[in-house]
């Protein structure tokens, strides 16, 4: 398996055709997985915004003061308003805002970026990253899969890592159910989230800074002869950590 | 960046020298990252066990009945005992056992495997995976980094993915603090967990089944000119999800 960045991509602008930008700069092959950082998908889709676009309502003002109290830093209630408008569920209010986006992803600040945003103050996540992935995919000549990625944190472990937000041309997961181990026993690991593993691979190559490499091609990834599934985001019903967060309140000591 | 499996590895036995097994089968180069599935590290270190080794105490019997009530499946209290003995903290008892291992990893069933275990009933995680990584590293001729991996689930997202349990010859994370984005602003993503991203990459190649490919070499990963950190496992103090789990109790409906 190989992973390489597509070089020479310009600053992406609203309305840009990402498939054309990539297709002109990379010799794609059938079976490649094209990993595209959500930041450039958002830019191409015009998902830039200003704080002034989000006049803060009472709930956002309440959240901002709670965050100020918890962190000791000044918080702009308009940013809290932007996060609320991008979200369908609020999992944590303090010491940071953890929400579920409209498309099901759980992340801090609804994934709204304030770095690598071009001229804009805010960069919102794509509205529907799997649709974005399909649009890019259908604009490319080779028969590839596309994964739209972001960088995001997680409980239990420090640091952030690449995750998939949307995908097209392949399932989200590789299904090992019913298969057996080296000794003929049934496997315990049943569903491998390959789009997240591909996003992590892409992140190793693209980095988080000013590298200018938002697109990474993974070549010769062998999905193998397995079933697949497209469920990536857990439902609240089966997500016990999320249920635990419901009753919980942050107390600064 | 390339990732390829080391082929021809035998069934690993207690006392086997993993460095020698790998060194004989791969032309390693300086700068390679050698990702080794914990399953073979555990086998080499003799971390196999039987349920009979873990006579269940009252706490394990209590947990097993709780798990039975929650899941409707029969549970062996000796397995709960094994998990307790491998753990320093219990985060969730039902509907599954989520604990912190002695070396800081939070995982279901303390990472004890019941598939790909060879002749043994149970395969416990290595006692100190970073020490295991260092031992393997020092037995190899090339100047490589070693990452000991496992496959593990997570909140919010379905499926499992490769994670790092231990590492040597490189820091766990790449530090982007103080660096700037394309527009000269400070970055928001500050700590990238590259060992987890490397483990995810390795998992795409090694798979979960009977492939017989527990070792994957990642070549030409460019860490770049960044600081690094070795903190991978969060302390309870900064882990709000973990704090929330403390107060929570599973209620079957
Ligand atoms: N060429 C180019 N690179 C960009 C652009 N925006 C961001 N990048 C690069 O894309 C990579 C990922 O950026 P990041 O901010 O981490 O994106 P995110 O993970 O999707 O939030 C980095 O190498 C950035 O320098 C752009 O408009 N054009
Ligand atoms: N050659 C060889 N492969 C093994 C052995 N044990 C497991 N594997 C392979 O190692 C890979 C990872 O196995 P898995 O059970 O997912 O390990 P884990 O992720 O560390 O729990 C699979 O390709 C297995 O077939 C062994 O003793 N020898
Ligand atoms: Mn982002
Ligand atoms: Mn990023
Ligand atoms: Mn395992
Ligand atoms: Mn595995």
CSV table of C-alpha atoms in Angstrom, one decimal, chain A residues 1-4 9-12 43 79 91-92 94-96 98 104-106 109 112-120 151-165 173-174 176 179-183 185-213 218 221-222 231-235 238-245 248 250, chain B residues 1-4 9-12 43 79 91-92 94-96 98 104-106 109 112-120 151-165 173-174 176 179-183 185-213 218 221-222 231-235 238-245 248 250:
chain,number,residue,atom,x,y,z
A,1,UNK,CA,0.0,0.0,0.0
A,2,UNK,CA,1.3,3.5,-0.9
A,3,UNK,CA,0.2,6.9,0.2
A,4,UNK,CA,1.3,10.1,-1.5
A,9,UNK,CA,-2.9,22.4,-5.3
A,10,UNK,CA,-3.8,26.1,-5.1
A,11,UNK,CA,-5.7,27.9,-2.4
A,12,UNK,CA,-9.2,26.5,-2.9
A,43,UNK,CA,-13.8,26.0,0.9
A,79,UNK,CA,-19.1,31.3,18.0
A,91,UNK,CA,-23.3,16.3,24.4
A,92,UNK,CA,-21.2,18.6,26.6
A,94,UNK,CA,-18.2,22.8,29.4
A,95,UNK,CA,-15.2,22.8,29.5
A,96,UNK,CA,-15.7,22.5,25.8
A,98,UNK,CA,-19.1,18.7,22.1
A,104,UNK,CA,-24.0,12.4,12.7
A,105,UNK,CA,-20.4,13.2,13.5
A,106,UNK,CA,-19.6,13.9,17.2
A,109,UNK,CA,-17.2,22.8,18.2
A,112,UNK,CA,-15.8,24.5,12.8
A,113,UNK,CA,-12.3,25.5,12.0
A,114,UNK,CA,-10.5,28.7,12.7
A,115,UNK,CA,-7.2,27.8,11.1
A,116,UNK,CA,-6.5,27.1,7.4
A,117,UNK,CA,-9.7,29.0,6.6
A,118,UNK,CA,-8.4,31.3,3.9
A,119,UNK,CA,-9.8,34.8,4.2
A,120,UNK,CA,-12.7,33.7,6.3
A,151,UNK,CA,-8.7,15.8,12.3
A,152,UNK,CA,-10.4,15.3,15.6
A,153,UNK,CA,-9.8,14.4,19.3
A,154,UNK,CA,-11.2,11.5,21.3
A,155,UNK,CA,-11.8,10.4,24.9
A,156,UNK,CA,-9.3,8.3,26.8
A,157,UNK,CA,-6.3,9.2,24.6
A,158,UNK,CA,-4.4,12.4,24.1
A,159,UNK,CA,-4.0,14.0,20.8
A,160,UNK,CA,-6.0,14.1,17.6
A,161,UNK,CA,-6.0,11.9,14.5
A,162,UNK,CA,-7.5,11.7,11.1
A,163,UNK,CA,-11.1,10.5,10.9
A,164,UNK,CA,-13.5,10.1,8.0
A,165,UNK,CA,-16.6,12.4,7.7
A,173,UNK,CA,-16.3,-0.7,7.3
A,174,UNK,CA,-14.9,-4.0,6.4
A,176,UNK,CA,-15.2,-9.8,9.5
A,179,UNK,CA,-14.9,-15.4,9.4
A,180,UNK,CA,-12.4,-17.4,11.5
A,181,UNK,CA,-9.0,-16.8,13.1
A,182,UNK,CA,-5.9,-18.9,12.5
A,183,UNK,CA,-7.2,-21.6,14.8
A,185,UNK,CA,-12.4,-19.8,16.0
A,186,UNK,CA,-14.9,-17.1,15.3
A,187,UNK,CA,-13.3,-13.6,15.3
A,188,UNK,CA,-14.0,-11.0,18.1
A,189,UNK,CA,-13.2,-8.0,16.0
A,190,UNK,CA,-16.1,-7.9,13.6
A,191,UNK,CA,-16.3,-4.5,12.0
A,192,UNK,CA,-13.2,-2.6,11.0
A,193,UNK,CA,-13.7,1.0,10.3
A,194,UNK,CA,-11.4,1.2,7.2
A,195,UNK,CA,-12.5,4.7,6.2
A,196,UNK,CA,-11.2,6.0,9.5
A,197,UNK,CA,-8.0,4.0,9.1
A,198,UNK,CA,-7.6,5.5,5.6
A,199,UNK,CA,-8.2,9.0,7.0
A,200,UNK,CA,-5.5,8.3,9.7
A,201,UNK,CA,-3.1,7.2,7.0
A,202,UNK,CA,-3.8,10.3,4.9
A,203,UNK,CA,-3.2,12.5,7.9
A,204,UNK,CA,0.3,11.1,8.4
A,205,UNK,CA,1.2,12.4,5.0
A,206,UNK,CA,-0.8,15.7,4.8
A,207,UNK,CA,-0.1,17.1,8.3
A,208,UNK,CA,-2.0,19.9,10.1
A,209,UNK,CA,0.0,22.9,9.1
A,210,UNK,CA,0.9,25.0,6.1
A,211,UNK,CA,2.0,22.0,4.0
A,212,UNK,CA,-0.6,22.8,1.4
A,213,UNK,CA,-1.3,19.1,0.9
A,218,UNK,CA,-3.8,5.7,-1.0
A,221,UNK,CA,-5.2,-0.8,-0.4
A,222,UNK,CA,-6.8,-4.3,-0.6
A,231,UNK,CA,-22.9,2.7,9.5
A,232,UNK,CA,-20.1,4.9,10.9
A,233,UNK,CA,-21.9,7.1,13.4
A,234,UNK,CA,-23.4,5.4,16.5
A,235,UNK,CA,-27.0,5.9,17.4
A,238,UNK,CA,-26.2,1.9,21.6
A,239,UNK,CA,-23.7,4.5,22.7
A,240,UNK,CA,-23.3,4.2,26.4
A,241,UNK,CA,-20.6,6.8,26.7
A,242,UNK,CA,-23.0,9.3,25.1
A,243,UNK,CA,-25.8,8.3,27.5
A,244,UNK,CA,-23.4,8.8,30.5
A,245,UNK,CA,-22.6,12.3,29.2
A,248,UNK,CA,-23.1,14.7,33.6
A,250,UNK,CA,-18.8,19.8,34.6
B,1,UNK,CA,4.9,6.5,2.3
B,2,UNK,CA,4.6,2.7,1.9
B,3,UNK,CA,3.2,0.0,4.1
B,4,UNK,CA,3.8,-3.7,3.5
B,9,UNK,CA,6.0,-15.4,9.9
B,10,UNK,CA,5.3,-18.6,11.7
B,11,UNK,CA,2.9,-19.2,14.6
B,12,UNK,CA,4.6,-17.3,17.4
B,43,UNK,CA,2.5,-14.9,22.4
B,79,UNK,CA,-13.2,-14.1,32.6
B,91,UNK,CA,-14.9,2.5,33.9
B,92,UNK,CA,-18.0,0.5,33.0
B,94,UNK,CA,-22.4,-3.3,31.9
B,95,UNK,CA,-23.3,-3.9,29.2
B,96,UNK,CA,-19.6,-4.5,28.7
B,98,UNK,CA,-14.5,-1.2,30.1
B,104,UNK,CA,-2.9,3.2,30.9
B,105,UNK,CA,-4.9,1.9,27.9
B,106,UNK,CA,-8.7,2.1,28.2
B,109,UNK,CA,-12.1,-6.5,28.6
B,112,UNK,CA,-7.8,-9.8,26.5
B,113,UNK,CA,-8.2,-11.7,23.3
B,114,UNK,CA,-10.0,-14.9,22.6
B,115,UNK,CA,-9.3,-15.2,18.9
B,116,UNK,CA,-5.9,-15.7,17.3
B,117,UNK,CA,-4.7,-17.0,20.6
B,118,UNK,CA,-2.9,-20.2,19.4
B,119,UNK,CA,-3.6,-23.1,21.7
B,120,UNK,CA,-4.4,-20.9,24.7
B,151,UNK,CA,-7.6,-3.3,17.4
B,152,UNK,CA,-10.0,-1.5,19.6
B,153,UNK,CA,-13.5,0.2,19.6
B,154,UNK,CA,-14.4,3.7,20.6
B,155,UNK,CA,-17.4,5.9,21.6
B,156,UNK,CA,-19.4,7.8,19.1
B,157,UNK,CA,-18.3,5.8,16.1
B,158,UNK,CA,-19.1,2.2,15.1
B,159,UNK,CA,-16.4,-0.3,14.3
B,160,UNK,CA,-12.9,-0.8,15.5
B,161,UNK,CA,-9.6,0.5,14.3
B,162,UNK,CA,-5.9,0.0,14.9
B,163,UNK,CA,-4.4,1.8,18.0
B,164,UNK,CA,-0.9,2.0,19.4
B,165,UNK,CA,-0.4,0.4,22.8
B,173,UNK,CA,2.7,12.4,19.0
B,174,UNK,CA,3.8,15.1,16.6
B,176,UNK,CA,2.2,21.4,16.0
B,179,UNK,CA,3.3,26.5,14.2
B,180,UNK,CA,1.1,28.5,11.8
B,181,UNK,CA,-1.4,27.7,9.1
B,182,UNK,CA,-1.3,28.8,5.5
B,183,UNK,CA,-2.6,32.3,6.5
B,185,UNK,CA,-2.6,32.0,12.2
B,186,UNK,CA,-1.8,29.7,15.0
B,187,UNK,CA,-3.0,26.1,14.5
B,188,UNK,CA,-5.9,24.6,16.5
B,189,UNK,CA,-4.8,21.0,16.0
B,190,UNK,CA,-1.8,20.9,18.2
B,191,UNK,CA,-1.0,17.3,19.1
B,192,UNK,CA,-1.3,14.7,16.4
B,193,UNK,CA,-1.2,11.1,17.7
B,194,UNK,CA,1.0,9.7,14.9
B,195,UNK,CA,1.5,6.3,16.6
B,196,UNK,CA,-2.2,5.7,16.5
B,197,UNK,CA,-2.3,6.8,12.9
B,198,UNK,CA,0.6,4.4,12.1
B,199,UNK,CA,-1.3,1.6,13.9
B,200,UNK,CA,-4.4,2.4,11.8
B,201,UNK,CA,-2.3,2.2,8.7
B,202,UNK,CA,-0.8,-1.1,9.7
B,203,UNK,CA,-4.3,-2.5,10.4
B,204,UNK,CA,-5.4,-1.8,6.8
B,205,UNK,CA,-2.7,-4.1,5.7
B,206,UNK,CA,-2.7,-6.8,8.4
B,207,UNK,CA,-6.4,-7.3,8.8
B,208,UNK,CA,-8.1,-9.1,11.7
B,209,UNK,CA,-8.5,-12.6,10.5
B,210,UNK,CA,-6.3,-15.6,9.5
B,211,UNK,CA,-4.0,-13.6,7.2
B,212,UNK,CA,-1.0,-14.4,9.3
B,213,UNK,CA,0.5,-10.9,8.9
B,218,UNK,CA,5.7,1.6,7.2
B,221,UNK,CA,6.8,8.2,6.9
B,222,UNK,CA,8.2,11.7,7.4
B,231,UNK,CA,1.8,11.2,26.6
B,232,UNK,CA,-0.8,9.0,24.9
B,233,UNK,CA,-3.1,7.9,27.7
B,234,UNK,CA,-5.2,10.7,29.3
B,235,UNK,CA,-5.2,11.2,33.0
B,238,UNK,CA,-8.5,15.9,32.1
B,239,UNK,CA,-10.8,13.2,30.7
B,240,UNK,CA,-14.3,14.5,31.1
B,241,UNK,CA,-15.9,11.5,29.4
B,242,UNK,CA,-14.3,9.3,31.9
B,243,UNK,CA,-15.5,11.4,34.7
B,244,UNK,CA,-19.0,11.2,33.3
B,245,UNK,CA,-18.8,7.4,33.2
B,248,UNK,CA,-23.3,6.5,35.3
B,250,UNK,CA,-26.5,1.0,32.9
